[in-house]
Amino acid sequence: MTDFTPNQKTLGAILFSRSGEVLSGSFLSESLGISRQAVSKNIGILRKTGFPVFSIERKGYVLKDSEESLHPLLLENEIQRLGSSGKAWYFHSLPSTQKVMKEFAKKGAPEGSLVVGETQTAGKGRTARSWVSPAGKGLYFSLLLRPSLPPGCVQLLNLLAGLAVCQSIEECTTLFCDLKWPNDVLYGNKKICGILSEAATDSDSIRYAVVGIGVNVNTAITEFPEEIRETATSLYDISKKTFSRRRLLLKIYDNFIQKYHLMLSRGFDSFLPSYEERCSTIGKNISLSYRDELLYGKAEGITKEGALILYTGEERLILHSGDVRHLR
Ligand code: BTN
């Protein structure tokens, strides 16, 4: 992770806002109120961090942004363009974006902030599982929220994220994915994305929530460990095409934040019908494991709290969490 100075951030913002245009050294030096040498030095530093700025002899500097780079200054400018005041951090390698985002949250990071990892050495899945994170192939990120909601509502963030991912994948790739309750994104019964929402709560409210999303984007099936090759897939595996991770990340971010604000103002009803439409668990016979119990039944629907209604043949159970398997 690099910490950028205010001058570097301003330079990044100007170049981003006029991407593709050659901007002269004197224009940049006047805009920032610093010397041309200082501009050149800061451009050099930005370049070393992977910011795609190039100098054109005797003309100036240009940002050549291919939509591939996950550089934090590009991400931060992109999310600000979407109306967020969040910050963005990028790590070449880190244990888990969840862990790092929780540290930033404790230090006061604003809502809408993003932590992105090129690879994770201890990617965290649900129920103490791990999340395989091959470098440069997938999207691994955590998003910080500070909702005024009671602690029980964390599940709604999970459902919201699942729906946002499905819709974003469709918008970026035309591939139609569905949801296994609560928030596994599937393509043909294979998992393409996992979501983990964690929150720090007081007795009656959420202090902050961190929504972690892992999407298998350009990963070849051989890059997954053998034990998950039968159950995991990627956008590349399905279509044999590669996709821009940044475009997908920003689409997920935008879709999620829009739905999130709608939910805060109008409640879960604002997205329950779209969620149910995408959720292939509903109407299926399933098994659900929760702690030491294994339950069987038909999934009948979702409650207003995002819980699953399971009819066992004898009774209707309302289940707030658990691991679901779709049965034939
Ligand atoms: C699951 O078990 O399905 C949830 C997987 C969540 C993985 C993502 S990758 C980005 C974020 N950081 C983590 O350590 N986990 C989540």
mmCIF file of C-alpha atoms and ligand atoms in Angstrom:
data_model
loop_
_atom_site.group_PDB
_atom_site.id
_atom_site.type_symbol
_atom_site.label_atom_id
_atom_site.label_comp_id
_atom_site.label_asym_id
_atom_site.label_seq_id
_atom_site.Cartn_x
_atom_site.Cartn_y
_atom_site.Cartn_z
ATOM 1 C CA MET A 1 0.000 0.000 0.000
ATOM 2 C CA THR A 2 1.242 3.509 -0.809
ATOM 3 C CA ASP A 3 0.223 6.666 1.007
ATOM 4 C CA PHE A 4 -0.126 9.515 -1.466
ATOM 5 C CA THR A 5 0.573 13.162 -0.654
ATOM 6 C CA PRO A 6 -2.154 15.768 -1.311
ATOM 7 C CA ASN A 7 -0.199 16.990 -4.380
ATOM 8 C CA GLN A 8 0.010 13.466 -5.800
ATOM 9 C CA LYS A 9 -3.717 12.978 -5.199
ATOM 10 C CA THR A 10 -4.536 16.265 -6.932
ATOM 11 C CA LEU A 11 -2.286 15.407 -9.871
ATOM 12 C CA GLY A 12 -3.981 12.016 -10.101
ATOM 13 C CA ALA A 13 -7.425 13.636 -10.003
ATOM 14 C CA ILE A 14 -6.602 16.171 -12.738
ATOM 15 C CA LEU A 15 -5.074 13.546 -15.017
ATOM 16 C CA PHE A 16 -8.043 11.228 -14.351
ATOM 17 C CA SER A 17 -10.588 13.922 -15.164
ATOM 18 C CA ARG A 18 -8.835 14.592 -18.489
ATOM 19 C CA SER A 19 -7.796 11.040 -19.276
ATOM 20 C CA GLY A 20 -6.252 10.673 -22.749
ATOM 21 C CA GLU A 21 -5.432 14.402 -23.037
ATOM 22 C CA VAL A 22 -1.833 15.608 -22.978
ATOM 23 C CA LEU A 23 -1.517 18.175 -20.173
ATOM 24 C CA SER A 24 1.502 20.451 -20.165
ATOM 25 C CA GLY A 25 3.912 20.630 -17.237
ATOM 26 C CA SER A 26 3.219 24.360 -16.893
ATOM 27 C CA PHE A 27 -0.556 23.778 -16.751
ATOM 28 C CA LEU A 28 -0.107 21.192 -14.004
ATOM 29 C CA SER A 29 2.387 23.349 -12.106
ATOM 30 C CA GLU A 30 -0.023 26.319 -12.187
ATOM 31 C CA SER A 31 -2.987 24.162 -11.197
ATOM 32 C CA LEU A 32 -1.165 22.830 -8.157
ATOM 33 C CA GLY A 33 0.860 25.932 -7.324
ATOM 34 C CA ILE A 34 4.128 23.976 -7.385
ATOM 35 C CA SER A 35 7.200 24.118 -9.656
ATOM 36 C CA ARG A 36 7.455 22.123 -12.876
ATOM 37 C CA GLN A 37 10.309 20.145 -11.312
ATOM 38 C CA ALA A 38 8.004 19.224 -8.443
ATOM 39 C CA VAL A 39 5.347 18.151 -10.971
ATOM 40 C CA SER A 40 7.872 15.981 -12.769
ATOM 41 C CA LYS A 41 9.103 14.439 -9.495
ATOM 42 C CA ASN A 42 5.567 13.617 -8.347
ATOM 43 C CA ILE A 43 4.635 12.187 -11.751
ATOM 44 C CA GLY A 44 7.702 9.936 -11.455
ATOM 45 C CA ILE A 45 6.531 8.752 -8.029
ATOM 46 C CA LEU A 46 3.010 8.094 -9.320
ATOM 47 C CA ARG A 47 4.433 6.095 -12.229
ATOM 48 C CA LYS A 48 6.498 3.958 -9.862
ATOM 49 C CA THR A 49 3.292 2.997 -8.036
ATOM 50 C CA GLY A 50 1.770 1.789 -11.315
ATOM 51 C CA PHE A 51 -0.318 4.885 -12.090
ATOM 52 C CA PRO A 52 -0.560 4.737 -15.918
ATOM 53 C CA VAL A 53 0.754 8.251 -16.627
ATOM 54 C CA PHE A 54 3.219 8.811 -19.464
ATOM 55 C CA SER A 55 5.397 11.782 -20.344
ATOM 56 C CA ILE A 56 5.400 12.999 -23.927
ATOM 57 C CA GLU A 57 8.621 14.818 -24.745
ATOM 58 C CA ARG A 58 8.255 18.609 -24.853
ATOM 59 C CA LYS A 59 4.466 18.281 -24.594
ATOM 60 C CA GLY A 60 3.565 17.114 -21.116
ATOM 61 C CA TYR A 61 1.854 14.199 -19.431
ATOM 62 C CA VAL A 62 -1.040 11.926 -20.323
ATOM 63 C CA LEU A 63 -3.063 9.332 -18.458
ATOM 64 C CA LYS A 64 -3.518 6.242 -20.614
ATOM 65 C CA ASP A 65 -6.123 4.339 -18.712
ATOM 66 C CA SER A 66 -7.011 0.958 -20.146
ATOM 67 C CA GLU A 67 -9.655 0.124 -17.496
ATOM 68 C CA GLU A 68 -7.410 -2.753 -16.411
ATOM 69 C CA SER A 69 -5.481 -0.992 -13.675
ATOM 70 C CA LEU A 70 -6.722 -1.310 -10.097
ATOM 71 C CA HIS A 71 -4.512 1.596 -8.997
ATOM 72 C CA PRO A 72 -6.065 3.110 -5.837
ATOM 73 C CA LEU A 73 -6.043 6.678 -7.175
ATOM 74 C CA LEU A 74 -8.000 5.553 -10.224
ATOM 75 C CA LEU A 75 -10.420 3.578 -8.061
ATOM 76 C CA GLU A 76 -10.841 6.462 -5.627
ATOM 77 C CA ASN A 77 -11.562 8.910 -8.443
ATOM 78 C CA GLU A 78 -13.975 6.456 -10.051
ATOM 79 C CA ILE A 79 -15.983 5.905 -6.866
ATOM 80 C CA GLN A 80 -16.017 9.637 -6.187
ATOM 81 C CA ARG A 81 -17.402 10.145 -9.681
ATOM 82 C CA LEU A 82 -20.178 7.767 -8.610
ATOM 83 C CA GLY A 83 -20.961 10.143 -5.747
ATOM 84 C CA SER A 84 -19.113 8.348 -2.951
ATOM 85 C CA SER A 85 -16.805 10.006 -0.446
ATOM 86 C CA GLY A 86 -15.076 6.705 0.241
ATOM 87 C CA LYS A 87 -11.347 6.075 0.019
ATOM 88 C CA ALA A 88 -9.692 3.273 -1.898
ATOM 89 C CA TRP A 89 -6.690 1.171 -0.910
ATOM 90 C CA TYR A 90 -4.951 -1.384 -3.070
ATOM 91 C CA PHE A 91 -2.565 -4.108 -1.890
ATOM 92 C CA HIS A 92 -0.424 -6.232 -4.100
ATOM 93 C CA SER A 93 -0.748 -8.983 -1.527
ATOM 94 C CA LEU A 94 -2.434 -9.034 1.867
ATOM 95 C CA PRO A 95 -3.829 -11.643 4.227
ATOM 96 C CA SER A 96 -7.494 -10.690 3.758
ATOM 97 C CA THR A 97 -9.222 -7.526 2.540
ATOM 98 C CA GLN A 98 -11.763 -8.065 5.351
ATOM 99 C CA LYS A 99 -9.109 -7.923 8.043
ATOM 100 C CA VAL A 100 -7.484 -4.789 6.627
ATOM 101 C CA MET A 101 -10.791 -2.980 6.066
ATOM 102 C CA LYS A 102 -11.814 -3.643 9.689
ATOM 103 C CA GLU A 103 -8.599 -1.949 10.809
ATOM 104 C CA PHE A 104 -9.318 1.082 8.596
ATOM 105 C CA ALA A 105 -12.920 1.133 9.863
ATOM 106 C CA LYS A 106 -11.717 1.335 13.467
ATOM 107 C CA LYS A 107 -9.532 4.288 12.477
ATOM 108 C CA GLY A 108 -12.558 6.132 11.037
ATOM 109 C CA ALA A 109 -12.481 5.352 7.292
ATOM 110 C CA PRO A 110 -15.586 6.820 5.609
ATOM 111 C CA GLU A 111 -18.564 4.844 4.375
ATOM 112 C CA GLY A 112 -18.091 3.585 0.843
ATOM 113 C CA SER A 113 -14.358 2.922 1.282
ATOM 114 C CA LEU A 114 -12.812 0.042 -0.613
ATOM 115 C CA VAL A 115 -9.898 -2.287 0.054
ATOM 116 C CA VAL A 116 -8.795 -4.285 -2.975
ATOM 117 C CA GLY A 117 -6.201 -7.051 -3.062
ATOM 118 C CA GLU A 118 -4.441 -8.463 -6.091
ATOM 119 C CA THR A 119 -4.107 -11.663 -4.088
ATOM 120 C CA GLN A 120 -4.958 -12.760 -0.539
ATOM 121 C CA THR A 121 -2.798 -15.107 1.479
ATOM 122 C CA ALA A 122 -5.555 -15.861 4.009
ATOM 123 C CA GLY A 123 -8.776 -15.079 2.127
ATOM 124 C CA LYS A 124 -11.655 -15.730 4.482
ATOM 125 C CA GLY A 125 -14.836 -17.586 3.542
ATOM 126 C CA ARG A 126 -17.995 -18.237 5.533
ATOM 127 C CA THR A 127 -18.027 -20.748 8.403
ATOM 128 C CA ALA A 128 -14.238 -20.732 8.837
ATOM 129 C CA ARG A 129 -13.569 -21.754 5.229
ATOM 130 C CA SER A 130 -10.874 -20.101 3.154
ATOM 131 C CA TRP A 131 -11.244 -18.232 -0.136
ATOM 132 C CA VAL A 132 -8.755 -19.189 -2.848
ATOM 133 C CA SER A 133 -7.392 -15.952 -4.338
ATOM 134 C CA PRO A 134 -5.058 -16.504 -7.344
ATOM 135 C CA ALA A 135 -3.084 -13.339 -8.136
ATOM 136 C CA GLY A 136 -4.311 -11.048 -10.891
ATOM 137 C CA LYS A 137 -7.217 -13.262 -11.894
ATOM 138 C CA GLY A 138 -10.068 -12.593 -9.533
ATOM 139 C CA LEU A 139 -11.636 -9.682 -7.725
ATOM 140 C CA TYR A 140 -11.098 -9.628 -3.996
ATOM 141 C CA PHE A 141 -12.429 -6.602 -2.221
ATOM 142 C CA SER A 142 -14.147 -5.320 0.908
ATOM 143 C CA LEU A 143 -16.558 -2.434 1.134
ATOM 144 C CA LEU A 144 -17.174 -0.414 4.301
ATOM 145 C CA LEU A 145 -20.667 0.639 5.346
ATOM 146 C CA ARG A 146 -21.907 2.571 8.331
ATOM 147 C CA PRO A 147 -25.676 1.987 8.197
ATOM 148 C CA SER A 148 -28.154 3.151 10.846
ATOM 149 C CA LEU A 149 -29.656 -0.290 11.175
ATOM 150 C CA PRO A 150 -30.156 -2.749 14.021
ATOM 151 C CA PRO A 151 -27.570 -5.575 14.290
ATOM 152 C CA GLY A 152 -29.994 -8.186 12.893
ATOM 153 C CA CYS A 153 -29.937 -6.473 9.510
ATOM 154 C CA VAL A 154 -26.448 -7.602 8.490
ATOM 155 C CA GLN A 155 -28.068 -10.471 6.589
ATOM 156 C CA LEU A 156 -29.857 -7.935 4.384
ATOM 157 C CA LEU A 157 -26.498 -6.536 3.299
ATOM 158 C CA ASN A 158 -25.507 -10.054 2.286
ATOM 159 C CA LEU A 159 -28.608 -10.514 0.162
ATOM 160 C CA LEU A 160 -28.225 -7.074 -1.343
ATOM 161 C CA ALA A 161 -24.623 -7.786 -2.289
ATOM 162 C CA GLY A 162 -25.549 -11.100 -3.927
ATOM 163 C CA LEU A 163 -28.198 -9.407 -6.027
ATOM 164 C CA ALA A 164 -25.854 -6.552 -6.995
ATOM 165 C CA VAL A 165 -23.169 -9.049 -8.083
ATOM 166 C CA CYS A 166 -25.632 -11.071 -10.215
ATOM 167 C CA GLN A 167 -26.944 -7.992 -11.970
ATOM 168 C CA SER A 168 -23.462 -6.555 -12.491
ATOM 169 C CA ILE A 169 -22.135 -9.783 -13.982
ATOM 170 C CA GLU A 170 -25.052 -9.780 -16.386
ATOM 171 C CA GLU A 171 -24.458 -6.130 -17.330
ATOM 172 C CA CYS A 172 -20.714 -6.625 -17.897
ATOM 173 C CA THR A 173 -20.738 -10.061 -19.524
ATOM 174 C CA THR A 174 -24.346 -10.949 -20.512
ATOM 175 C CA LEU A 175 -23.964 -14.136 -18.436
ATOM 176 C CA PHE A 176 -27.013 -14.820 -16.286
ATOM 177 C CA CYS A 177 -26.170 -16.039 -12.792
ATOM 178 C CA ASP A 178 -28.519 -16.989 -9.998
ATOM 179 C CA LEU A 179 -28.392 -16.902 -6.222
ATOM 180 C CA LYS A 180 -28.267 -19.718 -3.730
ATOM 181 C CA TRP A 181 -29.639 -18.351 -0.477
ATOM 182 C CA PRO A 182 -28.280 -16.372 1.199
ATOM 183 C CA ASN A 183 -25.652 -15.063 -1.181
ATOM 184 C CA ASP A 184 -23.692 -17.587 -3.223
ATOM 185 C CA VAL A 185 -23.650 -16.515 -6.846
ATOM 186 C CA LEU A 186 -23.953 -19.562 -9.086
ATOM 187 C CA TYR A 187 -23.681 -20.295 -12.741
ATOM 188 C CA GLY A 188 -25.145 -23.702 -13.596
ATOM 189 C CA ASN A 189 -24.899 -24.804 -9.961
ATOM 190 C CA LYS A 190 -21.196 -23.890 -9.713
ATOM 191 C CA LYS A 191 -20.024 -21.085 -7.488
ATOM 192 C CA ILE A 192 -18.603 -17.996 -9.153
ATOM 193 C CA CYS A 193 -18.665 -15.533 -6.268
ATOM 194 C CA GLY A 194 -18.681 -15.665 -2.482
ATOM 195 C CA ILE A 195 -19.779 -12.928 -0.124
ATOM 196 C CA LEU A 196 -18.981 -12.458 3.523
ATOM 197 C CA SER A 197 -20.531 -9.642 5.557
ATOM 198 C CA GLU A 198 -19.182 -8.938 9.007
ATOM 199 C CA ALA A 199 -20.198 -6.221 11.418
ATOM 200 C CA ALA A 200 -19.094 -4.540 14.609
ATOM 201 C CA THR A 201 -22.243 -3.871 16.611
ATOM 202 C CA ASP A 202 -23.448 -2.113 19.729
ATOM 203 C CA SER A 203 -26.443 -3.507 21.579
ATOM 204 C CA ASP A 204 -28.949 -1.787 19.300
ATOM 205 C CA SER A 205 -27.077 -0.713 16.186
ATOM 206 C CA ILE A 206 -24.410 -1.588 13.650
ATOM 207 C CA ARG A 207 -21.227 0.470 14.200
ATOM 208 C CA TYR A 208 -19.830 -0.582 10.868
ATOM 209 C CA ALA A 209 -20.236 -3.439 8.438
ATOM 210 C CA VAL A 210 -17.675 -4.835 6.023
ATOM 211 C CA VAL A 211 -19.000 -6.594 2.939
ATOM 212 C CA GLY A 212 -16.310 -8.798 1.382
ATOM 213 C CA ILE A 213 -16.772 -10.004 -2.170
ATOM 214 C CA GLY A 214 -14.676 -12.505 -4.086
ATOM 215 C CA VAL A 215 -15.456 -13.070 -7.778
ATOM 216 C CA ASN A 216 -13.711 -15.629 -9.967
ATOM 217 C CA VAL A 217 -13.230 -13.504 -13.061
ATOM 218 C CA ASN A 218 -10.359 -14.559 -15.338
ATOM 219 C CA THR A 219 -9.299 -17.629 -13.375
ATOM 220 C CA ALA A 220 -8.669 -20.813 -15.355
ATOM 221 C CA ILE A 221 -10.165 -23.908 -13.751
ATOM 222 C CA THR A 222 -6.664 -25.379 -13.361
ATOM 223 C CA GLU A 223 -5.761 -22.487 -11.070
ATOM 224 C CA PHE A 224 -8.268 -23.699 -8.490
ATOM 225 C CA PRO A 225 -7.198 -26.403 -6.062
ATOM 226 C CA GLU A 226 -8.410 -29.807 -7.207
ATOM 227 C CA GLU A 227 -10.901 -30.218 -4.398
ATOM 228 C CA ILE A 228 -13.031 -27.277 -5.577
ATOM 229 C CA ARG A 229 -12.800 -27.765 -9.345
ATOM 230 C CA GLU A 230 -16.110 -29.640 -9.408
ATOM 231 C CA THR A 231 -17.975 -26.911 -7.548
ATOM 232 C CA ALA A 232 -16.283 -23.652 -8.588
ATOM 233 C CA THR A 233 -16.277 -21.782 -11.861
ATOM 234 C CA SER A 234 -15.174 -18.405 -13.249
ATOM 235 C CA LEU A 235 -16.379 -15.995 -15.920
ATOM 236 C CA TYR A 236 -13.419 -17.115 -18.030
ATOM 237 C CA ASP A 237 -14.184 -20.800 -17.455
ATOM 238 C CA ILE A 238 -17.744 -20.272 -18.682
ATOM 239 C CA SER A 239 -17.136 -18.004 -21.661
ATOM 240 C CA LYS A 240 -13.442 -18.460 -22.550
ATOM 241 C CA LYS A 241 -13.243 -14.664 -22.584
ATOM 242 C CA THR A 242 -11.394 -12.375 -20.205
ATOM 243 C CA PHE A 243 -13.118 -9.404 -18.595
ATOM 244 C CA SER A 244 -11.991 -6.116 -17.079
ATOM 245 C CA ARG A 245 -11.893 -6.635 -13.323
ATOM 246 C CA ARG A 246 -12.063 -2.898 -12.744
ATOM 247 C CA ARG A 247 -15.205 -2.477 -14.831
ATOM 248 C CA LEU A 248 -16.884 -5.298 -12.961
ATOM 249 C CA LEU A 249 -15.736 -3.993 -9.580
ATOM 250 C CA LEU A 250 -17.147 -0.533 -10.266
ATOM 251 C CA LYS A 251 -20.389 -1.906 -11.630
ATOM 252 C CA ILE A 252 -20.840 -4.023 -8.474
ATOM 253 C CA TYR A 253 -19.951 -1.008 -6.337
ATOM 254 C CA ASP A 254 -22.433 1.254 -8.133
ATOM 255 C CA ASN A 255 -25.274 -1.283 -8.160
ATOM 256 C CA PHE A 256 -24.709 -2.175 -4.534
ATOM 257 C CA ILE A 257 -24.561 1.415 -3.256
ATOM 258 C CA GLN A 258 -27.703 2.400 -5.174
ATOM 259 C CA LYS A 259 -29.651 -0.557 -3.752
ATOM 260 C CA TYR A 260 -28.230 0.086 -0.304
ATOM 261 C CA HIS A 261 -29.501 3.679 -0.233
ATOM 262 C CA LEU A 262 -32.873 2.552 -1.499
ATOM 263 C CA MET A 263 -33.021 -0.062 1.233
ATOM 264 C CA LEU A 264 -32.102 2.489 3.915
ATOM 265 C CA SER A 265 -34.913 4.783 2.803
ATOM 266 C CA ARG A 266 -37.582 2.241 1.803
ATOM 267 C CA GLY A 267 -36.679 -0.979 3.629
ATOM 268 C CA PHE A 268 -36.025 -4.506 2.452
ATOM 269 C CA ASP A 269 -39.227 -4.482 0.396
ATOM 270 C CA SER A 270 -37.348 -2.294 -2.093
ATOM 271 C CA PHE A 271 -35.384 -5.277 -3.379
ATOM 272 C CA LEU A 272 -37.112 -8.424 -2.070
ATOM 273 C CA PRO A 273 -39.005 -9.108 -5.344
ATOM 274 C CA SER A 274 -35.817 -8.802 -7.463
ATOM 275 C CA TYR A 275 -33.946 -10.967 -4.966
ATOM 276 C CA GLU A 276 -36.628 -13.679 -5.040
ATOM 277 C CA GLU A 277 -36.642 -13.618 -8.823
ATOM 278 C CA ARG A 278 -32.886 -14.373 -8.900
ATOM 279 C CA CYS A 279 -32.856 -16.835 -6.018
ATOM 280 C CA SER A 280 -32.937 -20.356 -7.416
ATOM 281 C CA THR A 281 -33.217 -21.836 -3.896
ATOM 282 C CA ILE A 282 -36.880 -20.863 -3.683
ATOM 283 C CA GLY A 283 -39.176 -23.703 -4.696
ATOM 284 C CA LYS A 284 -36.343 -26.268 -4.494
ATOM 285 C CA ASN A 285 -35.893 -29.206 -2.170
ATOM 286 C CA ILE A 286 -32.824 -28.440 -0.146
ATOM 287 C CA SER A 287 -30.691 -29.534 2.751
ATOM 288 C CA LEU A 288 -29.552 -26.899 5.173
ATOM 289 C CA SER A 289 -26.833 -27.427 7.698
ATOM 290 C CA TYR A 290 -26.778 -25.154 10.666
ATOM 291 C CA ARG A 291 -24.276 -25.808 13.443
ATOM 292 C CA ASP A 292 -24.684 -29.573 14.117
ATOM 293 C CA GLU A 293 -28.104 -29.922 12.550
ATOM 294 C CA LEU A 294 -28.964 -31.039 9.041
ATOM 295 C CA LEU A 295 -32.462 -30.074 7.943
ATOM 296 C CA TYR A 296 -34.331 -31.153 4.812
ATOM 297 C CA GLY A 297 -37.338 -29.561 3.203
ATOM 298 C CA LYS A 298 -38.685 -27.288 0.543
ATOM 299 C CA ALA A 299 -37.551 -23.655 0.455
ATOM 300 C CA GLU A 300 -40.749 -21.666 0.234
ATOM 301 C CA GLY A 301 -39.639 -18.060 0.355
ATOM 302 C CA ILE A 302 -37.787 -15.285 2.114
ATOM 303 C CA THR A 303 -39.032 -13.226 5.063
ATOM 304 C CA LYS A 304 -38.764 -9.449 5.358
ATOM 305 C CA GLU A 305 -35.603 -9.983 7.459
ATOM 306 C CA GLY A 306 -33.983 -12.006 4.676
ATOM 307 C CA ALA A 307 -34.511 -15.334 6.473
ATOM 308 C CA LEU A 308 -35.373 -18.516 4.572
ATOM 309 C CA ILE A 309 -38.768 -20.194 5.049
ATOM 310 C CA LEU A 310 -38.250 -23.968 5.032
ATOM 311 C CA TYR A 311 -41.185 -26.385 4.980
ATOM 312 C CA THR A 312 -40.011 -29.719 6.383
ATOM 313 C CA GLY A 313 -43.282 -31.530 5.652
ATOM 314 C CA GLU A 314 -44.289 -31.092 9.257
ATOM 315 C CA GLU A 315 -43.543 -27.511 10.111
ATOM 316 C CA ARG A 316 -42.403 -24.205 8.670
ATOM 317 C CA LEU A 317 -39.042 -23.058 9.966
ATOM 318 C CA ILE A 318 -37.632 -19.562 9.683
ATOM 319 C CA LEU A 319 -33.875 -19.865 9.247
ATOM 320 C CA HIS A 320 -31.574 -16.882 9.537
ATOM 321 C CA SER A 321 -28.380 -18.609 8.437
ATOM 322 C CA GLY A 322 -26.985 -21.934 7.326
ATOM 323 C CA ASP A 323 -25.305 -23.721 4.456
ATOM 324 C CA VAL A 324 -27.739 -24.699 1.742
ATOM 325 C CA ARG A 325 -27.456 -27.512 -0.813
ATOM 326 C CA HIS A 326 -29.846 -27.678 -3.696
ATOM 327 C CA LEU A 327 -31.151 -31.229 -4.072
ATOM 328 C CA ARG A 328 -32.452 -32.727 -7.271
HETATM 329 C C1 BTN B 1 -17.884 -17.573 1.040
HETATM 330 O O1 BTN B 1 -17.473 -18.441 1.822
HETATM 331 O O2 BTN B 1 -18.614 -17.868 0.103
HETATM 332 C C2 BTN B 1 -17.484 -16.139 1.240
HETATM 333 C C3 BTN B 1 -16.226 -15.807 0.533
HETATM 334 C C4 BTN B 1 -15.838 -14.333 0.623
HETATM 335 C C5 BTN B 1 -14.501 -14.047 -0.033
HETATM 336 C C6 BTN B 1 -14.178 -12.596 -0.069
HETATM 337 S S1 BTN B 1 -12.746 -12.261 -1.052
HETATM 338 C C7 BTN B 1 -12.716 -10.619 -0.473
HETATM 339 C C8 BTN B 1 -13.062 -10.667 0.995
HETATM 340 N N1 BTN B 1 -11.865 -10.914 1.783
HETATM 341 C C9 BTN B 1 -11.902 -12.088 2.392
HETATM 342 O O3 BTN B 1 -10.993 -12.540 3.112
HETATM 343 N N2 BTN B 1 -13.042 -12.717 2.115
HETATM 344 C C10 BTN B 1 -13.895 -11.932 1.257
#
